[in-house]
Structures are given as structure tokens and as C-alpha cells.
Amino acid sequence: MKHMKQIRNLSAVCLLTVPLALSGCGLFGSESAAVDPPPGEVEAQMLEVSGTTELDSGVFAPLASQEKEAVADKDAEAAAPAEAGERTTVFLEDGNGLLVPVSLSLPKGESSAMLKDSLTALVSKGAYASSLPEGFQGVLPAGTEVKSVSVDKDKLAVVEFNSTFNDYDPLEERKILEAITWTLTGQEGIKGVQLWVEGKKLTEMPLLGIPLDRALTRSMGINLPKHGTPLMNSSAVTVYFSAATPDGVHQYYVPVTRFVPAGEEPLKAALNELIAGPESGNGLEMVMTQETVLDSVKAGQNGVVTVSLTDDMFADSKNVPDEFLESVVLTVAQNAEDAPVQIRLNGKETVTGSNNVDYGKPVSAPEYVNELPL
């Protein structure tokens, strides 16, 4: 792909690939090495943050066991047929051990069945294993069965697995929760997730005991750094970096949660983390140059976020690598409730990407991220 060749050339100058601290097999290897869990204090506080959302305010209170069957019946009645080949996004593990949003086509069925299918795609060596892009795999234990998925009026998804769900590698415990939560909350009308196994609600994960007494939401983060800053004086933002196959043919975007000083404006902090680039060692690439500067971030009355950047490498603001620009769009959407963004680069209002898109005009994040070939 032309834009990949261009960004590789830029890498020789200042878009250097920064190797990361998470060890693993080569990119898109047949198996991924286990990723160390985040530090204990980070783990506890991230999960505490996850539980302090509106899902626990009473509006989204976790379901009592006696409500589970009623919710499932109600959801089945409200299910609408899905079109054949309709796409959905699931979070799969790549060759670097990172969770990646991947767009897949699912068979025709009821909406509740599609939710089950999206989780079934997360099962290692499962029914959809042959439908996944090369180098990606599910993180649920082989043999896991998704027995039911129901969504209540308060947008809480209740998922029930068979007992094989418990047969996972302890080091994968948090990754499993992230994959399930980010897959389901990416669906319209789902804000949080609750887990059951064989008719019993989980109050904690079976092996390492990660607490599940509150609904899981995206505020738990994803792909946390191996060495995180304690959250007492920090807050979390999520940014999108880029990764690619070794031959540079296929490129995709990876969300990474970062810790920033408490009190910073989240969107500005997220964009500065994007400019700072990834940590070293897991195949993520810098999408900005070492000369990129964030001048301002402004939200207009029309809901469009204007991001103003300076980078002398792209003085004419033309043929800018789309990884540079798309990562800004995805990061803004993640931290500003899916707001569209328009980019100003070196003061110019026309900013053309290597994909021939004018990012000087309002651009929204794509509905489906990473439509990778099989």
C-alpha cells in the first residue's frame, strides 16, 4: 500500500518504530506470549474507576439473580433481525499480545444471536477461528460456550458462559475482561457488562479474583502499560497507535490506555500522549513525528472538535500519512463521545491525507475499525 511505504520512509527520519516492553513472538506469530498484568495498585484503582460510572448510580444497577430470566425473555421479544453479512467489531489478540478492534461479518440472525456470535468469535480455536484475519485470535479458553446474552432496559448486558470459561491462563484474566467488555460496549445500546457462569453470577474472577461486584465498562481501560503510574494523582485516557504486519502490507489501529496527571483536560492530555508515542517493545509505531506540537484543542458549538497541530515535516499539509491523521480522529472520538474532528496543520485549513481525504473538514471515526482481509 502506497501510504505504508511512505510512512516507512518517514520512519527512517523521525517516525521511528519504538519497540515495546511486552515480550512476545514475532508479529502475527501463531501464539502470543503472556503479557504481565498491571501493577496491583493500578489494577485495583482502574477497576474502581470502572465501577463508579452511571451503571452503578441506580440507573444501571446490576441485576439481581431473580431478574435475569425476565430480562432474557424481554430481550428475546425485542430482538430485531440482522442483515446477512452485517459487520460488527470484536476485540481480538494480535501477535504482540495486544487487544485490537477487528471488523467481522456475522451471519444473518436475531440481534441477540449476533451478540452471542460476537463473543463466540473471542473463543480460541472456536467456531469462528477460521474467519479471523491471519495473526489474530480470541482470548477466551477453547471450548467456552456463550450460553446466553441479554440486554436490559438499563443497557446492561448479562452474559452467561459454560464452566469451561474458568479454564483460562491466570495471566490472561484481565485481558479476557477487557476483550468481553470492549466487544459488547461497542454495540449500540450497551453500556456495561455482567458475567455469569452456569447460572451463577460472578462476583470475582475465578483464578486471580479480579472483583466483578460492579458492572464492567470501558472505563476499566484496555492494553494498560506494563509499568503504570499509581492512580492516586492520575487519570486515564485512551489513545490509538498504529501497528502493521512485518511486510508493511496491512496496517491497523490499537487502543492503549495511558495515565496522565489528574486535573488535565482529558482530550488535550490524550492528544499529547499520542504525540509522545508508544512505549518500547510490542510492535506499536509512532504516528506523529518528533517535531509535532499540539497548539490547541477547541470544541465548537456544532459539536466538532478542532485540533490544531504544527509539524514542519508537512509544511504544505498535503499527502500527510493517514496513520497520523486517523489516529487523531480515533483518539478524539474515544475521549470526546464520538465527536467529529477537523484538523488544522501548520495553520492551513486544508489538510490532505495520503488516502486523499481532506481532514480539514469535519471527519468522524469510522463505524468499523480495522477491516482486515482474511
Short mmCIF file of C-alpha atoms in Angstrom, two decimals:
data_model
loop_
_atom_site.label_atom_id
_atom_site.label_comp_id
_atom_site.label_asym_id
_atom_site.label_seq_id
_atom_site.Cartn_x
_atom_site.Cartn_y
_atom_site.Cartn_z
CA MET A 1 0.00 0.00 0.00
CA LYS A 2 1.34 3.38 -1.01
CA HIS A 3 0.75 5.11 2.31
CA MET A 4 2.51 2.33 4.19
CA LYS A 5 5.59 2.76 2.00
CA GLN A 6 5.51 6.47 2.73
CA ILE A 7 5.30 6.07 6.48
CA ARG A 8 8.12 3.52 6.36
CA ASN A 9 10.28 6.10 4.59
CA LEU A 10 9.35 8.66 7.21
CA SER A 11 10.32 6.18 9.90
CA ALA A 12 13.92 6.43 8.75
CA VAL A 13 13.81 10.13 9.57
CA CYS A 14 11.69 10.58 12.67
CA LEU A 15 8.63 8.30 12.65
CA LEU A 16 10.75 5.65 14.30
CA THR A 17 9.17 2.39 15.35
CA VAL A 18 9.62 2.22 19.10
CA PRO A 19 9.95 -1.39 20.31
CA LEU A 20 7.91 -2.03 23.49
CA ALA A 21 8.40 -3.64 26.87
CA LEU A 22 5.96 -6.50 26.40
CA SER A 23 7.74 -9.61 25.20
CA GLY A 24 6.15 -11.95 22.68
CA CYS A 25 6.53 -13.90 19.48
CA GLY A 26 7.02 -12.09 16.21
CA LEU A 27 4.15 -10.02 14.92
CA PHE A 28 1.32 -12.28 13.75
CA GLY A 29 3.03 -15.36 15.14
CA SER A 30 0.94 -18.43 15.78
CA GLU A 31 0.89 -17.81 19.53
CA SER A 32 1.31 -14.76 21.72
CA ALA A 33 3.40 -14.54 24.84
CA ALA A 34 1.54 -13.73 28.05
CA VAL A 35 1.51 -10.07 29.00
CA ASP A 36 2.30 -9.18 32.59
CA PRO A 37 -0.69 -7.76 34.48
CA PRO A 38 -0.54 -4.11 35.50
CA PRO A 39 0.81 -3.20 38.94
CA GLY A 40 -1.52 -4.10 41.81
CA GLU A 41 -2.40 -0.55 42.79
CA VAL A 42 -3.14 0.31 39.17
CA GLU A 43 -5.31 -2.79 38.75
CA ALA A 44 -7.38 -2.07 41.84
CA GLN A 45 -7.95 1.58 41.06
CA MET A 46 -8.74 1.03 37.37
CA LEU A 47 -11.44 -1.43 38.38
CA GLU A 48 -12.67 1.02 41.00
CA VAL A 49 -12.94 3.65 38.28
CA SER A 50 -14.80 1.13 36.15
CA GLY A 51 -17.39 0.75 38.88
CA THR A 52 -18.00 4.44 39.50
CA THR A 53 -19.93 5.04 36.29
CA GLU A 54 -23.62 5.71 35.87
CA LEU A 55 -24.07 1.95 35.69
CA ASP A 56 -23.82 1.90 39.48
CA SER A 57 -25.78 5.07 40.18
CA GLY A 58 -29.05 3.23 40.39
CA VAL A 59 -29.93 3.90 36.77
CA PHE A 60 -27.74 0.97 35.75
CA ALA A 61 -27.81 -1.12 38.91
CA PRO A 62 -26.54 -4.71 38.47
CA LEU A 63 -29.28 -7.27 38.01
CA ALA A 64 -30.40 -9.44 40.89
CA SER A 65 -30.42 -13.13 40.10
CA GLN A 66 -34.21 -13.32 40.04
CA GLU A 67 -34.29 -10.64 37.32
CA LYS A 68 -32.00 -12.50 34.92
CA GLU A 69 -34.59 -14.74 33.25
CA ALA A 70 -37.10 -11.91 32.89
CA VAL A 71 -34.51 -9.75 31.18
CA ALA A 72 -33.55 -12.58 28.83
CA ASP A 73 -37.21 -13.09 27.86
CA LYS A 74 -37.72 -9.38 27.30
CA ASP A 75 -34.61 -9.13 25.18
CA ALA A 76 -35.63 -12.09 23.03
CA GLU A 77 -39.00 -10.47 22.33
CA ALA A 78 -37.39 -7.17 21.32
CA ALA A 79 -34.69 -8.70 19.11
CA ALA A 80 -34.73 -7.44 15.55
CA PRO A 81 -33.47 -9.45 12.58
CA ALA A 82 -29.95 -8.58 11.45
CA GLU A 83 -28.99 -8.40 7.80
CA ALA A 84 -26.86 -11.18 6.36
CA GLY A 85 -23.20 -10.21 6.37
CA GLU A 86 -23.75 -7.28 8.72
CA ARG A 87 -20.45 -6.21 10.24
CA THR A 88 -19.58 -5.94 13.88
CA THR A 89 -16.39 -5.18 15.79
CA VAL A 90 -14.77 -7.64 18.18
CA PHE A 91 -11.58 -7.32 20.21
CA LEU A 92 -9.01 -9.96 19.31
CA GLU A 93 -5.42 -10.57 20.40
CA ASP A 94 -2.74 -9.76 17.85
CA GLY A 95 0.72 -11.29 17.54
CA ASN A 96 2.06 -8.82 20.09
CA GLY A 97 -0.39 -9.81 22.81
CA LEU A 98 -2.44 -6.61 22.41
CA LEU A 99 -6.21 -6.41 22.05
CA VAL A 100 -7.26 -4.95 18.71
CA PRO A 101 -10.71 -3.97 17.36
CA VAL A 102 -11.34 -6.06 14.24
CA SER A 103 -14.36 -5.73 11.95
CA LEU A 104 -16.00 -9.04 11.07
CA SER A 105 -19.06 -10.12 9.06
CA LEU A 106 -21.54 -12.20 11.03
CA PRO A 107 -24.27 -14.48 9.67
CA LYS A 108 -27.89 -13.41 9.49
CA GLY A 109 -29.75 -13.81 12.76
CA GLU A 110 -31.57 -12.10 15.61
CA SER A 111 -29.77 -9.22 17.32
CA SER A 112 -29.37 -11.28 20.49
CA ALA A 113 -27.80 -14.06 18.42
CA MET A 114 -25.38 -11.55 16.92
CA LEU A 115 -24.23 -10.60 20.41
CA LYS A 116 -23.59 -14.27 21.14
CA ASP A 117 -21.74 -14.60 17.83
CA SER A 118 -19.53 -11.62 18.61
CA LEU A 119 -18.45 -13.26 21.87
CA THR A 120 -18.11 -16.66 20.21
CA ALA A 121 -15.56 -15.02 17.91
CA LEU A 122 -13.45 -14.43 21.04
CA VAL A 123 -13.16 -18.16 21.75
CA SER A 124 -9.74 -19.62 20.99
CA LYS A 125 -10.00 -22.32 18.30
CA GLY A 126 -13.74 -21.72 18.28
CA ALA A 127 -16.43 -21.72 15.61
CA TYR A 128 -15.18 -18.51 14.04
CA ALA A 129 -11.45 -19.17 14.26
CA SER A 130 -11.17 -19.76 10.51
CA SER A 131 -12.98 -16.46 9.85
CA LEU A 132 -10.44 -14.33 11.73
CA PRO A 133 -7.68 -12.40 9.96
CA GLU A 134 -4.34 -14.16 9.94
CA GLY A 135 -2.35 -13.49 13.08
CA PHE A 136 -5.37 -12.72 15.29
CA GLN A 137 -7.00 -14.99 17.84
CA GLY A 138 -9.66 -14.98 20.55
CA VAL A 139 -8.70 -14.87 24.22
CA LEU A 140 -11.48 -16.99 25.75
CA PRO A 141 -10.46 -20.57 26.58
CA ALA A 142 -11.01 -23.18 23.86
CA GLY A 143 -14.33 -24.91 24.43
CA THR A 144 -16.00 -21.89 26.02
CA GLU A 145 -19.69 -21.72 25.12
CA VAL A 146 -21.69 -18.49 25.17
CA LYS A 147 -24.95 -19.80 26.61
CA SER A 148 -26.87 -16.51 26.53
CA VAL A 149 -26.54 -12.75 26.18
CA SER A 150 -29.38 -10.47 27.28
CA VAL A 151 -29.59 -6.68 27.46
CA ASP A 152 -31.93 -4.97 29.90
CA LYS A 153 -33.66 -1.61 29.61
CA ASP A 154 -30.80 -0.01 31.54
CA LYS A 155 -28.28 -1.06 28.88
CA LEU A 156 -26.57 -3.73 30.97
CA ALA A 157 -25.52 -6.85 29.05
CA VAL A 158 -25.75 -10.06 31.07
CA VAL A 159 -23.56 -12.83 29.65
CA GLU A 160 -23.64 -16.47 30.71
CA PHE A 161 -20.82 -18.90 29.85
CA ASN A 162 -20.38 -22.60 30.43
CA SER A 163 -17.88 -23.81 33.05
CA THR A 164 -15.03 -24.02 30.51
CA PHE A 165 -14.82 -20.23 30.75
CA ASN A 166 -12.98 -20.80 34.04
CA ASP A 167 -10.15 -22.75 32.36
CA TYR A 168 -8.00 -19.77 31.38
CA ASP A 169 -4.39 -18.83 31.98
CA PRO A 170 -4.36 -16.62 35.11
CA LEU A 171 -2.13 -14.10 33.33
CA GLU A 172 -4.90 -13.62 30.77
CA GLU A 173 -7.57 -12.77 33.35
CA ARG A 174 -7.66 -9.02 32.84
CA LYS A 175 -7.27 -9.31 29.08
CA ILE A 176 -10.33 -11.59 28.95
CA LEU A 177 -12.40 -8.99 30.82
CA GLU A 178 -11.19 -6.22 28.54
CA ALA A 179 -11.98 -8.20 25.38
CA ILE A 180 -15.51 -9.06 26.52
CA THR A 181 -16.27 -5.58 27.82
CA TRP A 182 -14.93 -3.63 24.84
CA THR A 183 -16.58 -6.00 22.36
CA LEU A 184 -20.04 -5.69 23.91
CA THR A 185 -19.94 -2.00 24.83
CA GLY A 186 -19.03 -1.25 21.22
CA GLN A 187 -22.56 -2.35 20.30
CA GLU A 188 -25.29 0.24 20.26
CA GLY A 189 -27.35 0.29 23.43
CA ILE A 190 -24.84 -1.45 25.73
CA LYS A 191 -23.07 0.50 28.46
CA GLY A 192 -21.90 -2.21 30.84
CA VAL A 193 -21.41 -5.95 31.26
CA GLN A 194 -22.13 -8.53 33.94
CA LEU A 195 -20.80 -12.11 33.84
CA TRP A 196 -22.41 -15.41 34.83
CA VAL A 197 -21.14 -19.00 34.65
CA GLU A 198 -23.55 -21.95 34.65
CA GLY A 199 -26.40 -19.99 36.22
CA LYS A 200 -24.30 -18.27 38.87
CA LYS A 201 -23.37 -14.60 38.86
CA LEU A 202 -19.63 -14.00 39.18
CA THR A 203 -18.67 -11.60 41.96
CA GLU A 204 -14.99 -12.08 41.15
CA MET A 205 -12.92 -13.83 38.52
CA PRO A 206 -12.25 -17.48 39.39
CA LEU A 207 -8.44 -17.56 39.39
CA LEU A 208 -6.87 -14.23 40.39
CA GLY A 209 -10.04 -12.83 41.92
CA ILE A 210 -10.44 -9.58 39.99
CA PRO A 211 -13.63 -8.14 41.56
CA LEU A 212 -16.82 -8.19 39.49
CA ASP A 213 -19.19 -6.73 42.06
CA ARG A 214 -19.83 -3.77 39.76
CA ALA A 215 -20.73 -3.63 36.10
CA LEU A 216 -17.72 -3.65 33.77
CA THR A 217 -17.44 -0.61 31.49
CA ARG A 218 -14.84 0.82 29.14
CA SER A 219 -13.56 2.99 31.94
CA MET A 220 -11.58 -0.09 33.04
CA GLY A 221 -9.19 0.72 30.18
CA ILE A 222 -7.53 -1.52 27.62
CA ASN A 223 -3.96 -2.59 26.89
CA LEU A 224 -2.72 -0.93 30.08
CA PRO A 225 1.01 -0.20 30.28
CA LYS A 226 3.14 -2.85 31.93
CA HIS A 227 4.60 -0.23 34.26
CA GLY A 228 1.78 2.14 35.18
CA THR A 229 1.67 5.20 37.37
CA PRO A 230 -0.38 4.80 40.57
CA LEU A 231 -3.74 6.46 40.05
CA MET A 232 -3.84 8.46 43.27
CA ASN A 233 -2.70 11.53 41.35
CA SER A 234 -3.55 10.35 37.85
CA SER A 235 -6.46 9.81 35.49
CA ALA A 236 -6.78 7.57 32.44
CA VAL A 237 -7.15 8.38 28.74
CA THR A 238 -7.15 6.03 25.74
CA VAL A 239 -5.25 6.76 22.53
CA TYR A 240 -4.88 4.92 19.22
CA PHE A 241 -1.48 3.95 17.89
CA SER A 242 -0.69 2.08 14.69
CA ALA A 243 0.73 -1.38 14.02
CA ALA A 244 1.48 -3.33 10.86
CA THR A 245 2.46 -6.71 9.51
CA PRO A 246 6.21 -7.20 9.01
CA ASP A 247 5.89 -6.77 5.24
CA GLY A 248 4.04 -3.49 5.70
CA VAL A 249 1.05 -4.60 3.63
CA HIS A 250 -1.66 -4.32 6.26
CA GLN A 251 -1.88 -1.61 8.90
CA TYR A 252 -4.29 -1.37 11.84
CA TYR A 253 -5.03 0.74 14.90
CA VAL A 254 -4.65 -0.30 18.53
CA PRO A 255 -6.23 1.42 21.57
CA VAL A 256 -3.93 1.92 24.55
CA THR A 257 -4.90 3.35 27.93
CA ARG A 258 -2.44 5.82 29.42
CA PHE A 259 -2.22 7.51 32.82
CA VAL A 260 -1.96 11.30 32.92
CA PRO A 261 -1.79 13.83 35.79
CA ALA A 262 -5.14 14.31 37.47
CA GLY A 263 -6.88 17.54 36.55
CA GLU A 264 -5.61 17.72 32.97
CA GLU A 265 -8.21 18.27 30.27
CA PRO A 266 -8.74 14.68 29.02
CA LEU A 267 -8.76 15.34 25.28
CA LYS A 268 -5.69 17.56 25.37
CA ALA A 269 -3.91 15.04 27.58
CA ALA A 270 -4.82 12.19 25.23
CA LEU A 271 -3.50 14.01 22.17
CA ASN A 272 -0.26 14.83 23.95
CA GLU A 273 0.12 11.12 24.78
CA LEU A 274 -0.45 10.36 21.10
CA ILE A 275 2.33 12.75 20.18
CA ALA A 276 4.63 11.26 22.83
CA GLY A 277 4.29 7.90 21.10
CA PRO A 278 4.11 4.30 22.35
CA GLU A 279 6.36 2.71 24.91
CA SER A 280 9.05 0.45 23.56
CA GLY A 281 8.64 -3.18 22.60
CA ASN A 282 5.31 -4.51 21.34
CA GLY A 283 5.14 -3.53 17.70
CA LEU A 284 3.27 -0.25 18.11
CA GLU A 285 4.52 2.60 15.95
CA MET A 286 4.74 6.34 16.38
CA VAL A 287 2.07 8.05 14.33
CA MET A 288 3.42 11.57 14.89
CA THR A 289 6.92 12.89 14.28
CA GLN A 290 9.30 14.12 16.94
CA GLU A 291 8.53 17.64 15.75
CA THR A 292 4.74 17.50 16.12
CA VAL A 293 3.31 20.11 18.52
CA LEU A 294 -0.27 20.38 19.75
CA ASP A 295 -1.21 24.06 19.53
CA SER A 296 -4.83 23.90 20.67
CA VAL A 297 -7.97 21.78 21.03
CA LYS A 298 -11.32 23.53 20.76
CA ALA A 299 -14.87 22.20 20.78
CA GLY A 300 -17.25 24.23 18.62
CA GLN A 301 -20.94 24.86 19.21
CA ASN A 302 -21.73 22.42 16.41
CA GLY A 303 -20.01 19.63 18.33
CA VAL A 304 -16.98 19.49 16.03
CA VAL A 305 -13.61 19.39 17.76
CA THR A 306 -10.86 21.42 16.08
CA VAL A 307 -7.34 20.11 16.65
CA SER A 308 -4.54 22.47 15.65
CA LEU A 309 -1.07 20.99 15.15
CA THR A 310 2.30 22.19 13.92
CA ASP A 311 4.78 19.93 12.15
CA ASP A 312 7.42 21.33 9.82
CA MET A 313 7.81 17.97 8.08
CA PHE A 314 4.43 18.54 6.44
CA ALA A 315 4.78 22.24 5.71
CA ASP A 316 2.26 22.21 2.86
CA SER A 317 -0.18 19.98 4.81
CA LYS A 318 -0.51 17.67 1.82
CA ASN A 319 -0.02 13.92 1.49
CA VAL A 320 0.20 13.55 5.27
CA PRO A 321 0.35 9.85 6.30
CA ASP A 322 -3.17 8.74 7.09
CA GLU A 323 -1.89 6.97 10.22
CA PHE A 324 -1.01 10.42 11.55
CA LEU A 325 -4.47 11.83 10.85
CA GLU A 326 -6.65 8.79 11.52
CA SER A 327 -5.07 8.31 14.94
CA VAL A 328 -6.11 11.86 15.82
CA VAL A 329 -9.69 11.16 14.67
CA LEU A 330 -9.91 7.89 16.61
CA THR A 331 -8.38 9.39 19.75
CA VAL A 332 -10.74 12.37 19.71
CA ALA A 333 -13.74 10.08 19.21
CA GLN A 334 -12.65 7.87 22.11
CA ASN A 335 -12.23 10.77 24.54
CA ALA A 336 -14.96 13.16 23.35
CA GLU A 337 -18.05 10.96 22.97
CA ASP A 338 -17.55 10.20 19.27
CA ALA A 339 -17.28 13.88 18.32
CA PRO A 340 -16.21 14.61 14.73
CA VAL A 341 -12.89 16.37 14.31
CA GLN A 342 -11.35 18.82 11.88
CA ILE A 343 -7.58 19.20 11.80
CA ARG A 344 -5.54 22.33 11.24
CA LEU A 345 -1.91 21.68 10.37
CA ASN A 346 0.65 24.49 10.23
CA GLY A 347 -2.24 26.94 10.19
CA LYS A 348 -3.73 25.51 6.99
CA GLU A 349 -7.42 24.63 6.80
CA THR A 350 -6.94 22.05 4.04
CA VAL A 351 -5.11 19.00 5.35
CA THR A 352 -4.93 16.17 2.85
CA GLY A 353 -4.02 12.65 3.91
CA SER A 354 -2.18 10.08 1.82
CA ASN A 355 -5.62 8.45 1.46
CA ASN A 356 -6.84 11.62 -0.35
CA VAL A 357 -9.23 12.55 2.48
CA ASP A 358 -9.38 16.22 3.49
CA TYR A 359 -9.12 16.19 7.28
CA GLY A 360 -9.51 19.97 7.33
CA LYS A 361 -13.24 19.28 7.07
CA PRO A 362 -15.16 17.52 9.87
CA VAL A 363 -14.36 13.79 9.87
CA SER A 364 -15.95 11.17 12.12
CA ALA A 365 -14.35 7.95 13.30
CA PRO A 366 -15.25 5.04 11.01
CA GLU A 367 -18.14 2.88 12.16
CA TYR A 368 -15.95 -0.19 11.74
CA VAL A 369 -12.25 -0.03 12.58
CA ASN A 370 -9.67 -2.37 11.08
CA GLU A 371 -11.50 -4.16 8.27
CA LEU A 372 -8.59 -6.53 7.73
CA PRO A 373 -8.53 -9.19 4.98
CA LEU A 374 -8.67 -12.84 5.98
#
